[in-house]
Coordinates of C-alpha atoms and ligand atoms in Angstrom, one line a residue:
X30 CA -1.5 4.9 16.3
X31 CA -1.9 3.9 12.6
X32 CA -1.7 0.1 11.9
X33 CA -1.5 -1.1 8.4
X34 CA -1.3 -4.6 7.1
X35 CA 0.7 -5.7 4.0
X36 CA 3.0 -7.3 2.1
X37 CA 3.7 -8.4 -1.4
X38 CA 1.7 -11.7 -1.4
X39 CA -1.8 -12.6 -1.8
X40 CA -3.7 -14.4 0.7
X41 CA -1.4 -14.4 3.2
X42 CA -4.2 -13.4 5.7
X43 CA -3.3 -9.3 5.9
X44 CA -7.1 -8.7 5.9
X45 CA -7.6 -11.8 8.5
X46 CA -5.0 -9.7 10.8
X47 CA -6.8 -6.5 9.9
X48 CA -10.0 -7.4 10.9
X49 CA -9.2 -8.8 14.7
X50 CA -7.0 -5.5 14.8
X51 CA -9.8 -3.4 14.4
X52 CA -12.5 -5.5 16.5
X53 CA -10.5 -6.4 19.2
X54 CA -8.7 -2.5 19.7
X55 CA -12.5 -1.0 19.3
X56 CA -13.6 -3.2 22.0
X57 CA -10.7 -2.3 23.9
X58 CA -13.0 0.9 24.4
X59 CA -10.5 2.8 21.7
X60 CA -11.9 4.7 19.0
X61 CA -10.9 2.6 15.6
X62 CA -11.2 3.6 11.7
X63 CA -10.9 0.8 9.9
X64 CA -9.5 1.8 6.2
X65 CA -10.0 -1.0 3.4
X66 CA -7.1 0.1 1.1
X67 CA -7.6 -2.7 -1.1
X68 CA -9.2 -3.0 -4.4
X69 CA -10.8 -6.2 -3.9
X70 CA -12.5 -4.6 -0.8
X71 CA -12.8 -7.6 1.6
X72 CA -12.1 -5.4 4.6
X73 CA -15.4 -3.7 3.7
X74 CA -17.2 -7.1 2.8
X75 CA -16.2 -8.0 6.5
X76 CA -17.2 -4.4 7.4
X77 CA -21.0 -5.2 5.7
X78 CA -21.4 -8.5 7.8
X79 CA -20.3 -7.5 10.7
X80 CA -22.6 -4.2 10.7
X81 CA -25.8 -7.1 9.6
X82 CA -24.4 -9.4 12.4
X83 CA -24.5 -6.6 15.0
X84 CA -27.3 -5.0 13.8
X85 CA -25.3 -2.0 13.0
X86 CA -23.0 -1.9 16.1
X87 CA -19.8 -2.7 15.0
X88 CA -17.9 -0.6 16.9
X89 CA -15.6 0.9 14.6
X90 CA -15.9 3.8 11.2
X91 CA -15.2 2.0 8.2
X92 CA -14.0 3.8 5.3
X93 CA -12.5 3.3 1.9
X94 CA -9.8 4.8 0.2
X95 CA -7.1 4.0 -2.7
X96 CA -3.9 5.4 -3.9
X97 CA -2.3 8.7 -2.7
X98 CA -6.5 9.8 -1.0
X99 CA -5.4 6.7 1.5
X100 CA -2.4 9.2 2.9
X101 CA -4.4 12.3 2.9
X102 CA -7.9 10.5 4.0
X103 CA -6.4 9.5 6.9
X104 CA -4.4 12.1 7.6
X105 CA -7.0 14.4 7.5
X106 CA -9.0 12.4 10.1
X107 CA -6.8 10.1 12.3
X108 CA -6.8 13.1 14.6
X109 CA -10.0 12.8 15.1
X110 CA -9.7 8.7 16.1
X111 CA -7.7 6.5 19.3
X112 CA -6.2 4.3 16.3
X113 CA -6.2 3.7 12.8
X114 CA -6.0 0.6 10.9
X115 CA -5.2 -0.3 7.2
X116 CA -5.7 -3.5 5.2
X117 CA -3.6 -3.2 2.5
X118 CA -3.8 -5.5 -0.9
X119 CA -1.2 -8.1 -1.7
X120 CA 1.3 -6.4 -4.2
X121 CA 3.7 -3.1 -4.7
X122 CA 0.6 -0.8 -4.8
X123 CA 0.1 3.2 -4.7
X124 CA -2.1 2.3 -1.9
X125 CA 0.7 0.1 0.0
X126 CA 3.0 3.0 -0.6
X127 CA 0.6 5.4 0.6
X128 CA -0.2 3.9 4.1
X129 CA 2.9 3.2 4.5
X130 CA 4.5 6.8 4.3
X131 CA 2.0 7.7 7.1
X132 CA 2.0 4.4 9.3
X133 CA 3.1 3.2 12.6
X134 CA 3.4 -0.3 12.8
X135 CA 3.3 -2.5 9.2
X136 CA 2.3 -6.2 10.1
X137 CA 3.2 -8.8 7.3
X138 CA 1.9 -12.1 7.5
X139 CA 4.0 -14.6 5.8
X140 CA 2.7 -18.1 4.6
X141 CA 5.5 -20.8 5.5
X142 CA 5.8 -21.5 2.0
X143 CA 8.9 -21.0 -0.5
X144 CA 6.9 -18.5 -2.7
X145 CA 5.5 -16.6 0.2
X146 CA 9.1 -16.3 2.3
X147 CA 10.8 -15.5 -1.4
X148 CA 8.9 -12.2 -1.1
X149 CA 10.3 -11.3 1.9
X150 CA 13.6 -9.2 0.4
X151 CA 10.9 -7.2 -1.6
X152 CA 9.1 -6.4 1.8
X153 CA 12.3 -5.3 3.1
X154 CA 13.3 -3.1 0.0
X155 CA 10.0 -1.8 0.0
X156 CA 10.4 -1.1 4.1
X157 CA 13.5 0.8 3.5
X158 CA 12.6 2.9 1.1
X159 CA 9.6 4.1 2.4
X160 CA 10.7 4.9 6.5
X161 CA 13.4 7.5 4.2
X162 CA 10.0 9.4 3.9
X163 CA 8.5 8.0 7.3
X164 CA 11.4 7.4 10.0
X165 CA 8.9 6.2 12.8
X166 CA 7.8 3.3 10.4
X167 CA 7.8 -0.2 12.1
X168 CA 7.7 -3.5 10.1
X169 CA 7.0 -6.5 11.3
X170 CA 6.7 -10.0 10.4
X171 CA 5.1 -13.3 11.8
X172 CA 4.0 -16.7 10.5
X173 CA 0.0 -17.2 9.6
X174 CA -1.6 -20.3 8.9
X175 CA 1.2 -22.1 10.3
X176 CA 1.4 -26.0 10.4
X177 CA -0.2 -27.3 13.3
X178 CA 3.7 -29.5 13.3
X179 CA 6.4 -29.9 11.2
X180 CA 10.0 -27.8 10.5
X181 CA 8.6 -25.6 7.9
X182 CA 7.3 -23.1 10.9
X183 CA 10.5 -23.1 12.4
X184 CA 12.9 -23.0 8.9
X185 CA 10.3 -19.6 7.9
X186 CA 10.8 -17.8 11.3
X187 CA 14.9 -18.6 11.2
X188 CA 14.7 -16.8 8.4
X189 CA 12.4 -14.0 8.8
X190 CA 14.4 -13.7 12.2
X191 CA 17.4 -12.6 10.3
X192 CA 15.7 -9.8 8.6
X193 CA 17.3 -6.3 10.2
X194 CA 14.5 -4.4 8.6
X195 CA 11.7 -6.5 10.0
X196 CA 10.9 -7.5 13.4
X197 CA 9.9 -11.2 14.1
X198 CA 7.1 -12.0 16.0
X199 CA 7.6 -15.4 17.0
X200 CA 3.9 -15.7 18.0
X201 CA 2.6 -17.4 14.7
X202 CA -1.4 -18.0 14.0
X203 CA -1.9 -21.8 13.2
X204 CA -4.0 -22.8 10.2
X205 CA -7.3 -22.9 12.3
X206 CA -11.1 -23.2 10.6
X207 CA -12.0 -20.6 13.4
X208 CA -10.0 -17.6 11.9
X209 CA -11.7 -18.6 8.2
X210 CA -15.0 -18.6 10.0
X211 CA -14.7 -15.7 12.4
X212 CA -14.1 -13.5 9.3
X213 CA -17.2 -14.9 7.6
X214 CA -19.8 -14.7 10.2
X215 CA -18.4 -10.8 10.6
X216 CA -16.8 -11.4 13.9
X217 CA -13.5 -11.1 15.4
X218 CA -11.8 -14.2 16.7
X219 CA -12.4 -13.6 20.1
X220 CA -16.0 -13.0 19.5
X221 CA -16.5 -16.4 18.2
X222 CA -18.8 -18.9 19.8
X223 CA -18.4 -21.4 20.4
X224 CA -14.9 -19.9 21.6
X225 CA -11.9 -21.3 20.2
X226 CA -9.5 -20.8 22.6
X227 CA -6.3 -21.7 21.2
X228 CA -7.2 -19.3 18.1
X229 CA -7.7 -16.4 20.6
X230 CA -4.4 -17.4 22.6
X231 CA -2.3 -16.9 19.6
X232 CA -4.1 -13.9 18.6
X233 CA -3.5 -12.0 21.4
X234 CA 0.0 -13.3 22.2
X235 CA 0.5 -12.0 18.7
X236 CA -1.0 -8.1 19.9
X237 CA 1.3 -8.3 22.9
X238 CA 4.2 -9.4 21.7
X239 CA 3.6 -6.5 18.7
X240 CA 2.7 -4.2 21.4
X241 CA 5.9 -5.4 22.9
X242 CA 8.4 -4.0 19.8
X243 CA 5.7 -0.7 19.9
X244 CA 7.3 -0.3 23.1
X245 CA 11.2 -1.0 22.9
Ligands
ATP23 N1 -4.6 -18.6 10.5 C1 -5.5 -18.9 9.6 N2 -6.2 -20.1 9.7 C2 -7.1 -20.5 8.8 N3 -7.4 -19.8 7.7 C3 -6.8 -18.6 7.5 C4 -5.9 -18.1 8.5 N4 -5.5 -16.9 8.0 C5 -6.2 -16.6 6.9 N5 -7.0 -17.6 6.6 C6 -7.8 -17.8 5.4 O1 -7.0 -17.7 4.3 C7 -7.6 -16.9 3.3 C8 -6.8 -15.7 3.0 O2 -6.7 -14.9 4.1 P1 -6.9 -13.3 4.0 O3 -8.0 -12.9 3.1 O4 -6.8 -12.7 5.4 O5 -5.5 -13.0 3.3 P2 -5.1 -11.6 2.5 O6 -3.6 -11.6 2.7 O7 -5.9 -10.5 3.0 O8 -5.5 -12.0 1.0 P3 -5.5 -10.9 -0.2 O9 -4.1 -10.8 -0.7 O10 -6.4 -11.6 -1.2 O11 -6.0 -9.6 0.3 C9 -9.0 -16.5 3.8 O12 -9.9 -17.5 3.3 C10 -8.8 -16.6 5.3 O13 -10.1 -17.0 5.9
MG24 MG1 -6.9 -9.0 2.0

């Protein structure tokens, strides 16, 4: 299956997603490449401390690629992988464009601010047009860095629930120091010690309930 993470908004924590993607299905005992499609290349950064953390075990291939080379990269050897997952850069790139005419499953993050949710009719532009070159294309949205309270979580996911291009996952990650430092030590959220336990509940709600559209 080929994962790719997107959207047209910076730091809306597409590579934070990508990362626990590709740690937590390697050590799900699946075979994972894990394809930085993004200029700024912090995939790969994370890539490089994970492989000095783990002393080179770490568990997954990690490749680069940009523009139109990300489709035929991967194409030439996701066969040859269990899954494949892409971190994608923050704006309407050839590289976006390119994962997305041979992915799965596209996860966008969205911010629960105005500036964030007004690029959500973009997404969904951007989402149409491409599954009339790849029909099996999945979108789907959810909240990152959320407010540990307030309505602004709740007035975001009313409206990315209304989207009929994008499926809502209304398992959002909470603004937690634990996902910031799980990425910087080279780790996936669930490797962190000491554990933070409501970090790795809300990841993995979000897999399952992702796994759950996979499914329907
Ligand atoms: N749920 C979260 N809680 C706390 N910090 C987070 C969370 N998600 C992301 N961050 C932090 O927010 C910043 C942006 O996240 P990330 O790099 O994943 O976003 P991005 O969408 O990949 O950004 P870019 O558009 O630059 O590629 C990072 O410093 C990251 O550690
Ligand atoms: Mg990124």
């Amino acid at each position: 299956m080929i994962f790719t993470t997107g959207g047209i908004k910076g730091g809306s924590g597409k590579t934070t997603l990508a990362t626990n993607l590709a740690v937590y299905l390697s050590s799900q005992g699946r075979d994972v490449l894990f394809v930085d499609a993004d200029d700024q290349e912090s995939a790969h950064e994370f890539s490089v401390q994970r492989d000095s953390a783990l002393q080179g075990n770490k568990g997954y291939t990690a490749v680069r690629q940009k523009d139109k080379e990300v489709r035929s990269e991967v194409l030439k050897l996701s066969g040859k992988f269990d899954d494949v997952v892409i971190d994608t850069g923050g704006r309407d790139t050839a590289s976006q464009r390119a994962a997305l005419s041979i992915t799965d499953v596209y996860l966008v993050p969205f911010y629960p601010r105005s500036l964030d949710i007004w690029t959500l009719e973009k997404v969904e532009n951007l989402v149409s047009e491409m599954q009339i070159v790849n029909p099996k294309l999945k979108a789907m949205s959810f909240v990152n860095r959320a407010d540990p309270k307030g309505i602004d979580n709740r007035e975001v996911g009313e409206m990315l629930k209304e989207s009929s291009v994008l499926h809502y996952l209304d398992t959002p990650l909470i603004n937690r120091k634990a996902f910031a430092n799980a990425i910087s030590f080279g780790l996936g959220i669930l490797e962190l010690k000491p554990a933070d336990d409501k970090a790795s509940a809300e990841f993995l709600a979000l897999y399952e309930a992702m796994r759950s559209v996979i499914n329907s």
